[in-house]
Coordinates of N, CA and C and ligand atoms in Angstrom, one line a residue:
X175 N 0.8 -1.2 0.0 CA 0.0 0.0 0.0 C 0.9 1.2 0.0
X176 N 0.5 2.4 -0.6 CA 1.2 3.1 -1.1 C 0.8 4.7 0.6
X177 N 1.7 4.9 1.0 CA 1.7 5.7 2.1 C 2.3 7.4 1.2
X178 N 1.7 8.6 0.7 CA 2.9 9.0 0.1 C 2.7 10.2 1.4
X179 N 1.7 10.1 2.5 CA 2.2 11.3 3.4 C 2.7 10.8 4.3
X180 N 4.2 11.3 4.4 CA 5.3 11.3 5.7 C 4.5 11.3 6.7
X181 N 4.6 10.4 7.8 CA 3.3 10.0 9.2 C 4.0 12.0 10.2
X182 N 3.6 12.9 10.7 CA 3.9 13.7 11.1 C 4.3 12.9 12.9
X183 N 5.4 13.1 13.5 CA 5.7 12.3 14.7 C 6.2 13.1 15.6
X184 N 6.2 14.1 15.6 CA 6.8 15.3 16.5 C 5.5 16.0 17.3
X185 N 4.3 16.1 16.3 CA 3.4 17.3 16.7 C 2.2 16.2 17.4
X186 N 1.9 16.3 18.8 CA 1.0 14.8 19.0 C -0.3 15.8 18.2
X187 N -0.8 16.9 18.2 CA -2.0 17.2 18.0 C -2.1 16.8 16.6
X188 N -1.1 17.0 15.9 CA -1.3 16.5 14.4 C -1.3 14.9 14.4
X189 N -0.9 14.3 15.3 CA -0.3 12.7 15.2 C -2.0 12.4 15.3
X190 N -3.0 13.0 16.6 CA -3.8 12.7 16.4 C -5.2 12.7 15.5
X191 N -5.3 13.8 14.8 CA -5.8 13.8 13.5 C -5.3 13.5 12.8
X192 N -3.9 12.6 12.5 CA -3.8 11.8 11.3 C -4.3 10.7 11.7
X193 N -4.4 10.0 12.8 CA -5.1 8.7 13.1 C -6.4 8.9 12.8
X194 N -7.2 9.7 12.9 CA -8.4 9.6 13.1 C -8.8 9.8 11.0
X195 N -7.9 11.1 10.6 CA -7.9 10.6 9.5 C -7.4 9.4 8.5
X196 N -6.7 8.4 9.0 CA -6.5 7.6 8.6 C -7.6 6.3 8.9
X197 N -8.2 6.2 9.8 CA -9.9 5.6 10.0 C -10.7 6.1 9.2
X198 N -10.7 7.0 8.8 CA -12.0 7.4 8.3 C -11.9 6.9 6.6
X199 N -10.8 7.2 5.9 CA -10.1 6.7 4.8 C -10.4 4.9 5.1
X200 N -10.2 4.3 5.8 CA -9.6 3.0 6.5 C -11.4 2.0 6.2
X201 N -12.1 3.2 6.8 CA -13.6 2.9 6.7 C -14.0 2.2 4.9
X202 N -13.5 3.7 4.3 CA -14.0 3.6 3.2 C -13.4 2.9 2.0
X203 N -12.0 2.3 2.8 CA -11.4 1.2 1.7 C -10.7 0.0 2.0
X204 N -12.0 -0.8 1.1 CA -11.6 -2.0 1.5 C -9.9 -2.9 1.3
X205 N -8.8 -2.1 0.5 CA -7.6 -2.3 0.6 C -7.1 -1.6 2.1
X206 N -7.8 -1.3 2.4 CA -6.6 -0.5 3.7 C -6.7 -1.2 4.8
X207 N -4.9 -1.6 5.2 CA -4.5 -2.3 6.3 C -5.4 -2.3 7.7
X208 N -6.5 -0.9 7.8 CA -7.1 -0.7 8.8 C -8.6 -1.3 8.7
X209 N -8.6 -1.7 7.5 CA -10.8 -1.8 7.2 C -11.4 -2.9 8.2
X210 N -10.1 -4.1 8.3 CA -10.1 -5.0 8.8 C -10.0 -5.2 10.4
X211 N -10.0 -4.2 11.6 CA -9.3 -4.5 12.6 C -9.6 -5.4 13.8
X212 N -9.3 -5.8 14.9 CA -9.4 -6.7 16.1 C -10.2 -6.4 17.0
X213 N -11.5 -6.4 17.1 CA -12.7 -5.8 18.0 C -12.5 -6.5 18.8
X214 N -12.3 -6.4 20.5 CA -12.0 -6.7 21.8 C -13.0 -6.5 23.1
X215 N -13.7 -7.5 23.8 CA -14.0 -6.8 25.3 C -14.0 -8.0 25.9
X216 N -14.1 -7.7 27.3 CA -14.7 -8.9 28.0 C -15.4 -9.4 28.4
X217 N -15.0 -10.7 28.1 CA -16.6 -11.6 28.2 C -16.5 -12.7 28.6
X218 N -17.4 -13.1 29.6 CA -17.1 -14.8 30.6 C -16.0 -14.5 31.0
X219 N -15.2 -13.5 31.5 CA -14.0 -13.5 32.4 C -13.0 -13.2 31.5
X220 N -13.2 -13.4 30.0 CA -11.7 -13.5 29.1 C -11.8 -12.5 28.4
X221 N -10.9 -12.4 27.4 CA -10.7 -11.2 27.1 C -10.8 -11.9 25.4
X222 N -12.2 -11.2 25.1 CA -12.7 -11.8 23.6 C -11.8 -11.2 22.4
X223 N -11.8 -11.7 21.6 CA -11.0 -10.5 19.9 C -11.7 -11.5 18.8
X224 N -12.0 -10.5 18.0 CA -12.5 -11.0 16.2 C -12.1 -10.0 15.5
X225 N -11.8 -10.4 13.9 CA -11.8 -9.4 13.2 C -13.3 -9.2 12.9
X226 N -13.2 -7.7 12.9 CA -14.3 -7.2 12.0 C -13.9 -6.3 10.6
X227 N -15.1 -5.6 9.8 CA -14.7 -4.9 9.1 C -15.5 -3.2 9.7
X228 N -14.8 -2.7 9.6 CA -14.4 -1.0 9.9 C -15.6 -0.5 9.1
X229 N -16.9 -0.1 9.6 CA -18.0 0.4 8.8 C -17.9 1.9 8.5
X230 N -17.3 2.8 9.8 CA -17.7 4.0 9.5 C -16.7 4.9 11.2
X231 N -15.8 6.1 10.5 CA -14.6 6.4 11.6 C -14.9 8.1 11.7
X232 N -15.4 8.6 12.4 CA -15.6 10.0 12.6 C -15.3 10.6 13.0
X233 N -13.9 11.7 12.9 CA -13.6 12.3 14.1 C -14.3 13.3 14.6
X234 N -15.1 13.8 13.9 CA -16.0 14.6 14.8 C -16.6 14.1 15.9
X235 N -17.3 13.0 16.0 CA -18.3 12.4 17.0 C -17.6 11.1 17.9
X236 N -16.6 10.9 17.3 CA -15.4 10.0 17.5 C -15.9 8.6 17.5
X237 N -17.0 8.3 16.5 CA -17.5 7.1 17.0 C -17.1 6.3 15.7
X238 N -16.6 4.8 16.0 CA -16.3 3.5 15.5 C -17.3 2.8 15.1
X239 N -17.4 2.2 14.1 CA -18.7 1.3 13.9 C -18.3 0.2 12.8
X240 N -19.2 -1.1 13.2 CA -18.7 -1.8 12.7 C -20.7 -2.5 12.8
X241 N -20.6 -3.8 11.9 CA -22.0 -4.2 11.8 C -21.9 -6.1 12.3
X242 N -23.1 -5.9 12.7 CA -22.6 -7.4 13.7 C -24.4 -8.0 14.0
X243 N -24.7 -9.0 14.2 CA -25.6 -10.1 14.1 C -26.3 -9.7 16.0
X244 N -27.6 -9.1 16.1 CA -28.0 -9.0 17.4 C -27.8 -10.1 18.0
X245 N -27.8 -11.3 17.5 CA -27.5 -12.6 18.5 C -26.5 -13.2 18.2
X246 N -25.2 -12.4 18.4 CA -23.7 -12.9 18.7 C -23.7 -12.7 20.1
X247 N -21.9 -12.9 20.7 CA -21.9 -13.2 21.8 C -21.9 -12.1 22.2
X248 N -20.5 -11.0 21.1 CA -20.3 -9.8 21.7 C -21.2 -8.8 21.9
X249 N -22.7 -9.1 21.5 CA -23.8 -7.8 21.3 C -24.1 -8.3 22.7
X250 N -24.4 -9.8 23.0 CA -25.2 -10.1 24.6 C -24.3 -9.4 25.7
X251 N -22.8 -9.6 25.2 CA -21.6 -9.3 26.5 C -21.9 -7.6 26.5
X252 N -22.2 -7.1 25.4 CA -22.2 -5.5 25.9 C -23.1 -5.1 27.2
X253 N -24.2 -6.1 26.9 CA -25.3 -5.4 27.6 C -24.6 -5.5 29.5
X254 N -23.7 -6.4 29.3 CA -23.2 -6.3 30.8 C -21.8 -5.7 30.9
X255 N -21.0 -5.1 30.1 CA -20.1 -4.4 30.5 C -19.6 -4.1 28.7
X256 N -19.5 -2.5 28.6 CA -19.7 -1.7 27.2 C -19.1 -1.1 27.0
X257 N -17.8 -1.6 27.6 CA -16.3 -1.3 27.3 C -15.5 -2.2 26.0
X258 N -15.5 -1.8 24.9 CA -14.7 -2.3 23.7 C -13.4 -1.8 24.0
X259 N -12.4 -2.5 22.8 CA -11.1 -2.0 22.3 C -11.2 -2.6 20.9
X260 N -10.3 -1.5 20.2 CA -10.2 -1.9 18.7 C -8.6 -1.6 18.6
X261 N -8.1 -3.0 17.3 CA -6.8 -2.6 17.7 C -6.6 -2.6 15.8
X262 N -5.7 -1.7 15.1 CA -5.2 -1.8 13.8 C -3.9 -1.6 13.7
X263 N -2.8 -2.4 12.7 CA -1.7 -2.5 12.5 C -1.8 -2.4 10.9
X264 N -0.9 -1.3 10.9 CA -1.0 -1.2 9.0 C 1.0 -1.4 9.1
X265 N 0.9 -2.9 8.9 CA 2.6 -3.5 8.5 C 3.4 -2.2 7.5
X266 N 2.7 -1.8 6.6 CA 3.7 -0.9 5.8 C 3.9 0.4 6.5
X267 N 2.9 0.9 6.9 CA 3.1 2.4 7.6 C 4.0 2.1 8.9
X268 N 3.7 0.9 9.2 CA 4.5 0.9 10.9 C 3.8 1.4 11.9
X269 N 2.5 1.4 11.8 CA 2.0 1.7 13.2 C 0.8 1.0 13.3
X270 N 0.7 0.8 14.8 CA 0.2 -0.1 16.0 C -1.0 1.3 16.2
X271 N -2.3 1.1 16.3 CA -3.0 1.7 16.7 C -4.3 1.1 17.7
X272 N -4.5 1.4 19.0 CA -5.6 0.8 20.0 C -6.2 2.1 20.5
X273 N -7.7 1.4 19.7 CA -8.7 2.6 20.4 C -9.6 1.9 21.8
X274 N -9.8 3.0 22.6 CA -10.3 2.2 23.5 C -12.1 3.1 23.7
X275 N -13.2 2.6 24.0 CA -14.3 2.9 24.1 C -15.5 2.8 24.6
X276 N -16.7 3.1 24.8 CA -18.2 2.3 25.0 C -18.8 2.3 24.4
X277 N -19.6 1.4 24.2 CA -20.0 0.5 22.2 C -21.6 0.6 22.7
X278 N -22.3 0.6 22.1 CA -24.0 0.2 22.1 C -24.6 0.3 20.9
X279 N -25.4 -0.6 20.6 CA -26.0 -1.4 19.4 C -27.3 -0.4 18.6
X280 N -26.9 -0.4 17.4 CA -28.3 0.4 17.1 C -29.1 -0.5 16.2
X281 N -30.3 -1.1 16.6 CA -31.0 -2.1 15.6 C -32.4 -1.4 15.3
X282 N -33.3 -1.5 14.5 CA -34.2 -1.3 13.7 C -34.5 0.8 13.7
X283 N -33.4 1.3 14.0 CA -33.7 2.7 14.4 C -33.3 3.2 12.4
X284 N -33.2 3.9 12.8 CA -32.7 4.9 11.5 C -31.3 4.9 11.1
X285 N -30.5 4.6 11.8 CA -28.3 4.3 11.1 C -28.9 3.5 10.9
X286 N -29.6 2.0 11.6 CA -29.8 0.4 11.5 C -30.7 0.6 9.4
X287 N -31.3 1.1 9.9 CA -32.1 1.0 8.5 C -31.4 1.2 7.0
X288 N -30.8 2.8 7.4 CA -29.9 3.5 6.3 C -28.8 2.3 6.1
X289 N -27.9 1.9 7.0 CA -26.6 1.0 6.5 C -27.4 0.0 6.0
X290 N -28.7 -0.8 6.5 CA -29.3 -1.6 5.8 C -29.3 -1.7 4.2
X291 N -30.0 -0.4 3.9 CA -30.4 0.3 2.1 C -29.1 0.6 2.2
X292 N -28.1 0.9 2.3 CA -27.0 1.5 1.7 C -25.8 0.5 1.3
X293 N -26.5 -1.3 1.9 CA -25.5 -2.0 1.4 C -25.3 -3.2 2.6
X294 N -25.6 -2.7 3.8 CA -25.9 -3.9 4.5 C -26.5 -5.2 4.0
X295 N -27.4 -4.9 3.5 CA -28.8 -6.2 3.3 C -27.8 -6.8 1.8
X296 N -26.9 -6.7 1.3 CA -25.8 -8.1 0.5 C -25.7 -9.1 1.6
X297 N -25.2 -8.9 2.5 CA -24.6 -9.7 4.0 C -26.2 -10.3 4.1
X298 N -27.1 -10.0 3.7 CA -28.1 -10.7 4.1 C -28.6 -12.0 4.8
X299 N -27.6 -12.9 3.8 CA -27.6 -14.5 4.1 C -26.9 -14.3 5.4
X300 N -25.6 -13.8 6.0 CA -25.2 -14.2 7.2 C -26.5 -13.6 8.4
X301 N -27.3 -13.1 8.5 CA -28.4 -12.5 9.5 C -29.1 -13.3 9.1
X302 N -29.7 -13.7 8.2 CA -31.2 -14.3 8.0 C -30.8 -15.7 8.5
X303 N -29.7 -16.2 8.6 CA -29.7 -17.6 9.2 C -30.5 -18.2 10.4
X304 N -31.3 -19.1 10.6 CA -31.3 -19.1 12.0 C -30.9 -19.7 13.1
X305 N -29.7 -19.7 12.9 CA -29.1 -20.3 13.9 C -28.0 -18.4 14.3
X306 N -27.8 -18.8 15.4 CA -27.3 -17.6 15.8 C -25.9 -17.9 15.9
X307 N -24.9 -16.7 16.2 CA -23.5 -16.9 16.2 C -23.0 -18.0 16.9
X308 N -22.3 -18.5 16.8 CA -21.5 -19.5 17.7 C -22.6 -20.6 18.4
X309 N -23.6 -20.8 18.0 CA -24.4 -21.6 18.3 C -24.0 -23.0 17.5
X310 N -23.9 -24.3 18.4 CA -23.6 -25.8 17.9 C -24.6 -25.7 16.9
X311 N -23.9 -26.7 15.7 CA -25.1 -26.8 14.8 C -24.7 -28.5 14.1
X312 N -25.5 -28.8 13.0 CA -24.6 -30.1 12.7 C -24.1 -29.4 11.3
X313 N -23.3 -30.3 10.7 CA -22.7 -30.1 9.3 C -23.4 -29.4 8.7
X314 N -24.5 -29.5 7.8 CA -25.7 -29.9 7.1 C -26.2 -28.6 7.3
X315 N -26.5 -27.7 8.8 CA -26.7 -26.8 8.5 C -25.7 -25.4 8.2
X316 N -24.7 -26.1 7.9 CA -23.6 -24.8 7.6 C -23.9 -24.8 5.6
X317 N -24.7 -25.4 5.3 CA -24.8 -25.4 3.9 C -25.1 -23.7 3.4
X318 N -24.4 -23.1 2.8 CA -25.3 -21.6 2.5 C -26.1 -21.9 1.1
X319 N -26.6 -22.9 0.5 CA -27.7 -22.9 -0.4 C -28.9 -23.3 0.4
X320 N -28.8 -23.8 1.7 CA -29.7 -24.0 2.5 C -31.0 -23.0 2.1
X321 N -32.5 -23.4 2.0 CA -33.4 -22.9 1.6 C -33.4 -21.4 3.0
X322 N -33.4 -20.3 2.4 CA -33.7 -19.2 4.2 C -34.8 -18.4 3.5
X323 N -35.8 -17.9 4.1 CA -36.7 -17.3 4.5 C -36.2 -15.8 3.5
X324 N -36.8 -15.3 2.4 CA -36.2 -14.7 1.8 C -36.3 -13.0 2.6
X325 N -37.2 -13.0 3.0 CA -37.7 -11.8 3.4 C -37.5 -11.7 5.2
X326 N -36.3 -12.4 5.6 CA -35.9 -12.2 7.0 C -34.2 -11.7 6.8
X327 N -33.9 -11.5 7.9 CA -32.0 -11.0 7.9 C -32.0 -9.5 8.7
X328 N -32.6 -8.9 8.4 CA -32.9 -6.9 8.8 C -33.3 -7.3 10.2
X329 N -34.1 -7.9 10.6 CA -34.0 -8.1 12.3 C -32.9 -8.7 13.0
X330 N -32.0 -9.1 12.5 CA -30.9 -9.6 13.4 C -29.8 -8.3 12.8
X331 N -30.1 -7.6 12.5 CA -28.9 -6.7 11.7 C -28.6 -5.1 12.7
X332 N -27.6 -5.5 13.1 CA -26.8 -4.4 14.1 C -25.6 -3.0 13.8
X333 N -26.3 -2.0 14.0 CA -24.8 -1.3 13.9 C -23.9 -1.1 15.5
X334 N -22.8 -1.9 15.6 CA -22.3 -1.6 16.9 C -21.3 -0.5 16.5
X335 N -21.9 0.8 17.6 CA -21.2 1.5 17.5 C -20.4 2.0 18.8
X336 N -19.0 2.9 18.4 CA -18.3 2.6 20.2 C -17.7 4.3 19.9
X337 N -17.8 5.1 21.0 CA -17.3 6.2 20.8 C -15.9 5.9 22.2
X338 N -15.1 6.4 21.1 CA -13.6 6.2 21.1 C -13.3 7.5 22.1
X339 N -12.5 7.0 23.6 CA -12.3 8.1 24.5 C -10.7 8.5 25.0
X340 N -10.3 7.0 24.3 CA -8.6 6.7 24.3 C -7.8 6.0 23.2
X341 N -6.8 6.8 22.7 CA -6.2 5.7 22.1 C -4.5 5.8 22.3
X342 N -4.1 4.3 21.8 CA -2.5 4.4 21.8 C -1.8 4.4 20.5
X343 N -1.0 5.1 20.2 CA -0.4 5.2 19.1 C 1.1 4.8 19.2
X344 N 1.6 3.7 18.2 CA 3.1 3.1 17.9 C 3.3 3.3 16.8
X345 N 4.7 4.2 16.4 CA 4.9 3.8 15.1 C 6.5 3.5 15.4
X346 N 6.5 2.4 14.7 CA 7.9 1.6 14.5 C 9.0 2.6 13.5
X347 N 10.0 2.9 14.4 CA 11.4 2.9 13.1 C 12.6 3.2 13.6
X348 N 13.4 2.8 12.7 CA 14.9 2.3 13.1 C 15.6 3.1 14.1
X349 N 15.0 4.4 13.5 CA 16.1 5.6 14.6 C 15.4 5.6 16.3
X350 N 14.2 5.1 16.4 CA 13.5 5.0 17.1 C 12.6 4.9 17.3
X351 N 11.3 4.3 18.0 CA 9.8 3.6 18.2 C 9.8 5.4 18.5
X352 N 8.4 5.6 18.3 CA 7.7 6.3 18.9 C 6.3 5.9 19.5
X353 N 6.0 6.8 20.5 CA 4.4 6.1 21.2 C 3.9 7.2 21.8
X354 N 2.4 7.6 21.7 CA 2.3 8.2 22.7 C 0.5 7.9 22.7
X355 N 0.3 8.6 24.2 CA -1.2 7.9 24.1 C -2.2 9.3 24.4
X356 N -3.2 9.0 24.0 CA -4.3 10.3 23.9 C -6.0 10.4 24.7
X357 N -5.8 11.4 25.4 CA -6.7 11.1 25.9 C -8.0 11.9 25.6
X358 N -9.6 11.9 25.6 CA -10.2 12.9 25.3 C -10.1 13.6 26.7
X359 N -10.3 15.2 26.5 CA -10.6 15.8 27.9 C -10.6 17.0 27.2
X360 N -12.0 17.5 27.9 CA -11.9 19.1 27.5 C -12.3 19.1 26.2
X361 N -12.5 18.5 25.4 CA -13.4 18.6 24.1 C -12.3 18.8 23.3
X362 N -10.9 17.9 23.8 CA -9.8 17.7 22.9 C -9.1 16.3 22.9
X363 N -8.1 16.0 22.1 CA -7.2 15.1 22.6 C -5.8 15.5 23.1
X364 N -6.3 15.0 24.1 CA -4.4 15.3 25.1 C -3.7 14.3 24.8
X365 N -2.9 14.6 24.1 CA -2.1 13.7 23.6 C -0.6 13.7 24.7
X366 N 0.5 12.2 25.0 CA 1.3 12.3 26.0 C 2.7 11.5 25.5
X367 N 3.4 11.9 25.8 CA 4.5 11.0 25.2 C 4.6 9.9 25.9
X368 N 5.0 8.3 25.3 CA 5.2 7.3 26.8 C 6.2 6.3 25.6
X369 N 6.9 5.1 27.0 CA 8.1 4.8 26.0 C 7.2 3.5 25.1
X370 N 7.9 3.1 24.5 CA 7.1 2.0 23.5 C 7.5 1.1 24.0
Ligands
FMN209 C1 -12.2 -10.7 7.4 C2 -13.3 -10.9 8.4 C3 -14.2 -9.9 8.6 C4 -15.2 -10.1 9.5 N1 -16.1 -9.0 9.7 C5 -17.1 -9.1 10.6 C6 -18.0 -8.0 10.8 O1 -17.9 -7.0 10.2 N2 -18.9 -8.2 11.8 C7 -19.0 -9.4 12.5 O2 -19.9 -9.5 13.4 N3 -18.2 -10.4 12.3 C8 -17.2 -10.3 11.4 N4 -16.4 -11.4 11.2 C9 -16.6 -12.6 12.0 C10 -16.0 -12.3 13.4 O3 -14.6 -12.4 13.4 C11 -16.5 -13.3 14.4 O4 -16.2 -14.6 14.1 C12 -18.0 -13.2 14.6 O5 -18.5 -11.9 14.6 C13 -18.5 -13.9 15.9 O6 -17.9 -13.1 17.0 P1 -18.3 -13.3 18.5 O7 -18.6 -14.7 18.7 O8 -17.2 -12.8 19.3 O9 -19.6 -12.4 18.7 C14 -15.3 -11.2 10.3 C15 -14.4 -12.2 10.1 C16 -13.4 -12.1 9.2 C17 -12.3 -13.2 9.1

């Protein structure tokens, strides 16, 4: 992947609007090292991770969003503790990025509907299944020509969204790692130097 702006690593204020512009970019293409990242929380005691795909990165409202099945594990685990982390590594640029946040689900409202019409409802077959995430099943039902219910999928269809209140930034290089971590406060990001 072709990086042609020099990552700025001196100015944290800038370090942190390139991250957030680099999400938002990250959202909207499906080649970018970021569209893909490691959605994290806890759940049953452990500390869960999946990839997902990167729906939509805002820095104005600072919210993350990704689209996920109301009856997975990680939509049940929110309702008891709505602490996420998202983590992205883009190998070519060299940096390590973890956002940290609190996530809640938007289903049949108006974002739920719009991402629906806007391209959700392809994914359709994975929602309309009925069997729910991670639920035992036999062989037989993993078939996807399996006959499904043509006009179901939109009720199990979620936007999890997580507004982002921390994140850590790494970027790797020879002369030296840099790192520093950012916090919101004050209707900013305070950004801080720390070692890597
Ligand atoms: C490349 C890739 C992209 C994925 N994108 C999503 C996604 O956007 N939303 C989602 O719920 N699961 C996605 N998955 C599946 C998840 O990683 C995970 O298996 C599933 O969501 C069940 O997670 P849970 O049991 O922790 O709820 C993706 C998997 C891969 C390999």
């Amino acid at each position: 992947m072709l990086h042609p702006v020099t990552p700025e690593i001196s100015n944290l204020e800038q370090i942190a609007k390139d991250q957030w512009h680099s999400l938002a970019a990250a959202s909207n293409d499906r080649h970018h090292a970021w569209h893909t990242p490691t959605l994290a929380n806890v759940g049953e005691g452990i500390a869960q991770l999946r990839t997902v795909v990167l729906r939509s990165a805002d820095p104005a409202t600072r919210i993350l969003s990704c689209h996920t099945d109301s009856r997975s594990p990680k939509v049940i685990q929110l309702a008891e503790d709505s602490k996420f982390s998202w983590h992205f590594y883009d190998r070519d640029a060299k940096i390590q990025l973890r956002a940290y946040g609190n996530a809640w689900t938007h289903q049949g409202d108006a974002l739920a509907r719009q991402r629906w019409q806007d391209g959700a409802w392809r994914s359709a077959q994975c929602y309309r299944t009925p069997l729910a995430p991670g639920q035992s099943c036999m062989e037989a039902d993993l078939d996807i020509n399996a006959p499904v219910d043509p006009v179901t999928g939109e009720e199990h269809f979620v936007v999890l969204a997580c507004e982002i209140d921390q994140f850590d930034w790494l970027f790797l290089r020879v002369e030296g790692h840099r790192r520093a971590r950012f916090l919101w406060e004050a209707g900013r990001w305070q950004g801080d130097w720390i070692a890597p």
